[in-house]
Short mmCIF file of C-alpha atoms in Angstrom, two decimals:
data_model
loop_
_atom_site.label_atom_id
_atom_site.label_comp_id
_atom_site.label_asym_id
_atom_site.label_seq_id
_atom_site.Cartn_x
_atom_site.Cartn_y
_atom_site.Cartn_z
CA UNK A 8 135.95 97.41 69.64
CA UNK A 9 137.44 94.02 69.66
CA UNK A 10 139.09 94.25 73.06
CA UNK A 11 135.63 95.32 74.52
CA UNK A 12 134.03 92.25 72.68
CA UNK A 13 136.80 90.36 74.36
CA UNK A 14 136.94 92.04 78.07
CA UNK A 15 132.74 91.61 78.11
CA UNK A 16 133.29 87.55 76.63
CA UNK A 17 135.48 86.98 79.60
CA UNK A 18 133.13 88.61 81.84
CA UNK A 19 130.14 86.56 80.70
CA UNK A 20 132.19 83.56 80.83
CA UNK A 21 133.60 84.15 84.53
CA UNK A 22 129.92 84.67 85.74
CA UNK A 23 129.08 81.52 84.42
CA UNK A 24 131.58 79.89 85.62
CA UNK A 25 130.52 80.99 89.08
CA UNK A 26 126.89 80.02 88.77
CA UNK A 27 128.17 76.26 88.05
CA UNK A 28 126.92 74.16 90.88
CA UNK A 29 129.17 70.81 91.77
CA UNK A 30 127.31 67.97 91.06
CA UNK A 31 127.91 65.43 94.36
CA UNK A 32 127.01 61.79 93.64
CA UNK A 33 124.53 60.57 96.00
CA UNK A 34 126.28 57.72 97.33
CA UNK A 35 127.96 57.71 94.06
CA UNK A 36 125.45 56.62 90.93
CA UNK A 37 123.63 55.15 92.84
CA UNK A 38 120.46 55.65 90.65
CA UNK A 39 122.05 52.42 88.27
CA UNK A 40 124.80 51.00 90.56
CA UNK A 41 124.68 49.44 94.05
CA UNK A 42 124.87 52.55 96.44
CA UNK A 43 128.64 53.13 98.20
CA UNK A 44 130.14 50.47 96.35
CA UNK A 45 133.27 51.19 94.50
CA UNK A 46 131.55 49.85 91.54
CA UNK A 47 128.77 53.14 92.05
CA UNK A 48 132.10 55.60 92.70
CA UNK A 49 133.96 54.47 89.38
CA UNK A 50 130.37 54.98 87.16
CA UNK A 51 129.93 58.40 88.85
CA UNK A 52 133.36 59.65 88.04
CA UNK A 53 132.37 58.18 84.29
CA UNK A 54 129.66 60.72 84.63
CA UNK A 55 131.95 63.43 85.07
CA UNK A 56 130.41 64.00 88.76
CA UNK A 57 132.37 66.55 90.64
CA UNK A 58 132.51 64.62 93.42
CA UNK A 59 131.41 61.49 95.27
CA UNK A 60 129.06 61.62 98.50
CA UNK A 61 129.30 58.26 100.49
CA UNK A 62 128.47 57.00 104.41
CA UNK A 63 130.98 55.87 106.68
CA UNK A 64 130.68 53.53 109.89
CA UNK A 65 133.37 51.86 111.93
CA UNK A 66 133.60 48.32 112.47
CA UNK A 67 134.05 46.64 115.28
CA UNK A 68 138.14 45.77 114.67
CA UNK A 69 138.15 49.78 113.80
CA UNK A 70 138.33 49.63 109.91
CA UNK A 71 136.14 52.52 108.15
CA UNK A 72 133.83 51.01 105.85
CA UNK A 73 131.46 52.73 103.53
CA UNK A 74 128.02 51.90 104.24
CA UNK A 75 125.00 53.93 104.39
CA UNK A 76 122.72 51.89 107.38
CA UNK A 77 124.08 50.62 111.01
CA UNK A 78 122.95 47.06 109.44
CA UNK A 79 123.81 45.23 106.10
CA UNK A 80 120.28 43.63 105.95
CA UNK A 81 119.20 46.63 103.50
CA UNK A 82 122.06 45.96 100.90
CA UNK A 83 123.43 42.61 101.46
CA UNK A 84 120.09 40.44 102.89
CA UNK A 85 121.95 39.54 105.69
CA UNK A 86 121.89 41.06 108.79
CA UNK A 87 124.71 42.56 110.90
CA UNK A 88 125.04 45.12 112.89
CA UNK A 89 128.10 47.13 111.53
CA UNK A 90 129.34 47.97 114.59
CA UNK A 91 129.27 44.70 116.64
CA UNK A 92 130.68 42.80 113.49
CA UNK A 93 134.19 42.70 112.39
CA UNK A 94 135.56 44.02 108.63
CA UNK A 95 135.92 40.51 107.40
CA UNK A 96 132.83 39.09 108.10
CA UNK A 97 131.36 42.31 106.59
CA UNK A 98 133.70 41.91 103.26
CA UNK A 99 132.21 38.52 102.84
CA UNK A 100 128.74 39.87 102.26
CA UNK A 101 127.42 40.83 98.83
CA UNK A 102 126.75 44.52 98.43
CA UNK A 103 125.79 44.48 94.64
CA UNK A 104 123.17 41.69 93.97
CA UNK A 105 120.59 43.09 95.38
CA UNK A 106 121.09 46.21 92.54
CA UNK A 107 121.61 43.36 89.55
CA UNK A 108 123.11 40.34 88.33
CA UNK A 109 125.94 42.56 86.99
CA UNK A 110 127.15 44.04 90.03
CA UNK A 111 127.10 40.43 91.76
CA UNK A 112 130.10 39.87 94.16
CA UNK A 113 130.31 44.38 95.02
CA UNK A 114 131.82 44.18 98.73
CA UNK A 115 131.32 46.79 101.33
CA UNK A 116 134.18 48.57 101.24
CA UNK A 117 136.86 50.05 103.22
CA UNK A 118 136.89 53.63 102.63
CA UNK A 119 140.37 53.78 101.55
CA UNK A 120 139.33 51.49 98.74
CA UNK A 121 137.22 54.65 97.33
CA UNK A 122 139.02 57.04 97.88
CA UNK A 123 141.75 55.45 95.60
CA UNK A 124 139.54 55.88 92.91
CA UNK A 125 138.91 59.97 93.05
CA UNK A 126 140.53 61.60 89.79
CA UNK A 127 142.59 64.60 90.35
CA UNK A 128 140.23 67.84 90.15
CA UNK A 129 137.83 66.06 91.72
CA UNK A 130 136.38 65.50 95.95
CA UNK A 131 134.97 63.50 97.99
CA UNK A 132 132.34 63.97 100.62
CA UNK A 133 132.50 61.63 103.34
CA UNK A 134 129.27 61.39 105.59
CA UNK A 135 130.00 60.37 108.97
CA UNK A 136 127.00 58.40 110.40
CA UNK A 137 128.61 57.19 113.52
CA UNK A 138 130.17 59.28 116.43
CA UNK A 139 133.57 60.67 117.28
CA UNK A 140 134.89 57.14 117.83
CA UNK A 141 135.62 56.78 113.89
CA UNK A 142 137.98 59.78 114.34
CA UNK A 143 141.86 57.98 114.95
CA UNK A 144 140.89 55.55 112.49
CA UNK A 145 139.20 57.99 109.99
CA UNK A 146 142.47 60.20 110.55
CA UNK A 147 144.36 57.04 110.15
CA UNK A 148 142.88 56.44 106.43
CA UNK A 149 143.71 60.04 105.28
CA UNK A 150 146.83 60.61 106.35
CA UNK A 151 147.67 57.19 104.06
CA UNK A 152 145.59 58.26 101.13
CA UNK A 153 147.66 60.41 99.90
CA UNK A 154 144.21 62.79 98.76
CA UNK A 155 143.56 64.06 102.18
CA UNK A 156 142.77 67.91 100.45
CA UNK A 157 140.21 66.15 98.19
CA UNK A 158 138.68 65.05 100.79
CA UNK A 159 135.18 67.25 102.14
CA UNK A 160 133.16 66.11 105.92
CA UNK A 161 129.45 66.04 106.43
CA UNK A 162 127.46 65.08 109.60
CA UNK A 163 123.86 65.55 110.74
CA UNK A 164 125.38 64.76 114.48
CA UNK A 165 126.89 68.51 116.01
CA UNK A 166 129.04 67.09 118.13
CA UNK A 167 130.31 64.48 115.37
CA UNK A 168 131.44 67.78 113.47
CA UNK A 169 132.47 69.90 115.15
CA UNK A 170 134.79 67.35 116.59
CA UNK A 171 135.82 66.55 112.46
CA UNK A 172 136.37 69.88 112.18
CA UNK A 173 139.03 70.25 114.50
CA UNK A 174 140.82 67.14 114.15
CA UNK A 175 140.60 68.12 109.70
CA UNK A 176 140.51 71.95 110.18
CA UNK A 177 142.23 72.61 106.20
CA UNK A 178 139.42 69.90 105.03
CA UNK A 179 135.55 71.73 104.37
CA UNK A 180 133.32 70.40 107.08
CA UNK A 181 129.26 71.05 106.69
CA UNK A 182 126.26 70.57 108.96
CA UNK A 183 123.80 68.71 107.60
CA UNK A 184 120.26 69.21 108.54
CA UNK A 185 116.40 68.06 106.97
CA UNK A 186 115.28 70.97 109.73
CA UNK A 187 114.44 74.25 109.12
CA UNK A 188 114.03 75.26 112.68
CA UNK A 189 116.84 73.77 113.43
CA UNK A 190 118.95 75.36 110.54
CA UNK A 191 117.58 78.93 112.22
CA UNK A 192 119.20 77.61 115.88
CA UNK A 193 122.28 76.57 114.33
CA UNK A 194 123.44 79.18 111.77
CA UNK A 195 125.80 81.31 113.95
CA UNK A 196 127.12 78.48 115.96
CA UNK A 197 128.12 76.92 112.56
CA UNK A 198 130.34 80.07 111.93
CA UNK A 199 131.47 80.38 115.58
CA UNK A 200 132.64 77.22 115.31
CA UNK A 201 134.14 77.15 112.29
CA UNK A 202 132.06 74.65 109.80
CA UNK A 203 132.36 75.74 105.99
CA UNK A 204 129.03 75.26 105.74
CA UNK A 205 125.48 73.87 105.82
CA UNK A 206 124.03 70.96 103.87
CA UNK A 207 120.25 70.73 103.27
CA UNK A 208 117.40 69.13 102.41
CA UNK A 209 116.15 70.91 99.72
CA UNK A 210 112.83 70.84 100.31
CA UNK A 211 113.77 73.35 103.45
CA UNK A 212 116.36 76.02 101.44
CA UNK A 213 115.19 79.28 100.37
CA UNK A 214 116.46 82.45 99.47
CA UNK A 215 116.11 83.95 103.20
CA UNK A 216 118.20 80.60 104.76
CA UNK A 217 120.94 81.35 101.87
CA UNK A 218 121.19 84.74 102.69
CA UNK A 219 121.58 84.63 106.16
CA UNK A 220 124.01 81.55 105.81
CA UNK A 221 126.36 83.54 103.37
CA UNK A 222 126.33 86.64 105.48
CA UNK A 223 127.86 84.79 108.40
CA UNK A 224 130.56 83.21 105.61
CA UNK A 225 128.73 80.20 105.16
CA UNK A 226 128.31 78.19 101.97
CA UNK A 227 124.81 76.41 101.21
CA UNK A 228 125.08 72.73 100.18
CA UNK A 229 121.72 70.45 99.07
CA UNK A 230 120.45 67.13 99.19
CA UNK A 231 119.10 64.79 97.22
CA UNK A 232 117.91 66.50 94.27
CA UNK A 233 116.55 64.71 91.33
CA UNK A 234 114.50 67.38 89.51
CA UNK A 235 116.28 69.60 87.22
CA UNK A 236 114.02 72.13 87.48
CA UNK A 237 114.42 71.99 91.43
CA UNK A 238 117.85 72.30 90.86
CA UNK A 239 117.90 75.46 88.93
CA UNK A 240 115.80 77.00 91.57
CA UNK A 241 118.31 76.37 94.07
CA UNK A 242 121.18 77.34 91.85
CA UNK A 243 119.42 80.64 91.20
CA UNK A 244 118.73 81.13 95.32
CA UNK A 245 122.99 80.42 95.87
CA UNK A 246 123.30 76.83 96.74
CA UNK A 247 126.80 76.34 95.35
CA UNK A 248 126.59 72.15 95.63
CA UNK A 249 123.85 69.69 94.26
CA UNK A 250 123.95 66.34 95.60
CA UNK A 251 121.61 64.14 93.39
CA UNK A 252 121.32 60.27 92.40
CA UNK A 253 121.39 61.21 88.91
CA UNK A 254 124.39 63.39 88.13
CA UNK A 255 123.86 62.40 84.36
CA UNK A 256 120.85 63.86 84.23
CA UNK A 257 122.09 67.34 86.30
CA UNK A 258 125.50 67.45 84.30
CA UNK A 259 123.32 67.63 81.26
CA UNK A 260 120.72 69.81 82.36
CA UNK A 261 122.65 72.79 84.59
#
């Protein structure tokens, strides 16, 4: 009797086990911290987020630096164009006032910066918002870091991954996508080509979309989910990756 107890404990446990989402910090916490900073990676990891989700453009000297817009105006109140501007005229910018006092002096930084500070057991998603011209000196970065197989690849541009897919093809690549219609077009070239995965908008995932994506071997990814309850629902449906501002809040409620 008390090896069936045991056998049907272990059971439970592995099922829940599987049902645990990863919680993906939106541009790390970036519900308290300036967004992409390392300051917003470090306070996510303090969270116990899975992993970090951050944006990537390419300067104009060819560093990687993590920044979510194709301008600084947003985050730093002064107004560059990333690619037209070189790395250190972007690193004299501040990247954290604009969040609070305490995060004065942030920089934008290189992406090697944050990806020094991923924990072992843990990944990073790296959303590349520019084109196939970051790939030498994206390649360039992991090779050095030294956690290239923590390392995951998002892109809402096809050709962008496709193209990160190849040149990364042990690293999990997804699609990402806000269009339903699109998703529908998409799904068996994703597979075809390779891709992991898609990543979603939630507002557009259902049970139909995950079904269809996991038949072809896909896994189903969200974005940016807030609401725990929205979150369940998902979870339930077979999204296997939550990517939210507040992974306190999801870490405490899934």
């Amino acid at each position: 009797m008390k090896l069936y107890v045991v056998i049907v404990l272990l059971f439970l446990g592995n099922l829940i086990a599987q049902a645990q989402p990863s919680i993906i910090a939106h541009r790390g916490f970036s519900f308290v911290a300036p967004e992409n900073t390392v300051a917003s990676a470090q306070l996510a990891w303090q969270q116990n987020a899975d992993a970090v989700e951050l944006d990537i453009y390419l300067s104009k000297d060819n560093r990687v630096v993590v920044i979510h817009d194709n301008n600084t105006k947003r985050t730093t109140g002064q107004d560059y164009k990333v690619a037209e501007t070189s790395a250190d005229v972007l690193r004299t910018l501040d990247a954290g006032l604009w969040k609070g006092e305490q995060f004065k002096g942030e920089k934008i930084p290189f992406l090697e910066e944050i990806i020094a500070t991923v924990p072992d057991g843990k990944k990073m998603v790296v959303e590349i918002k520019c084109g196939v011209e970051v790939l030498p000196a994206l390649q360039q970065v992991v090779d050095r870091s030294g956690k290239k197989e923590q390392l995951i690849f998002i892109a809402f541009g096809w050709e962008i991954i496709a193209a990160t897919k190849q040149m990364f093809p042990e690293n999990a690549c997804y699609w990402l996508s806000g269009s339903a219609a699109d998703v529908q077009g998409k799904l068996e070239d994703a597979a075809k080509i390779g891709l992991d995965g898609i990543n979603l908008n939630y507002k557009i995932v259902d049970e139909k979309t995950v079904e269809q994506a996991k038949a072809l071997g896909l896994e189903v990814l969200s974005w940016t989910v807030d609401d725990p309850e929205e979150a369940r629902r998902l979870v339930k449906i077979g999204v296997t990756g939550i990517t939210t501002n507040r992974p306190d809040l999801m870490k405490n409620s899934l």
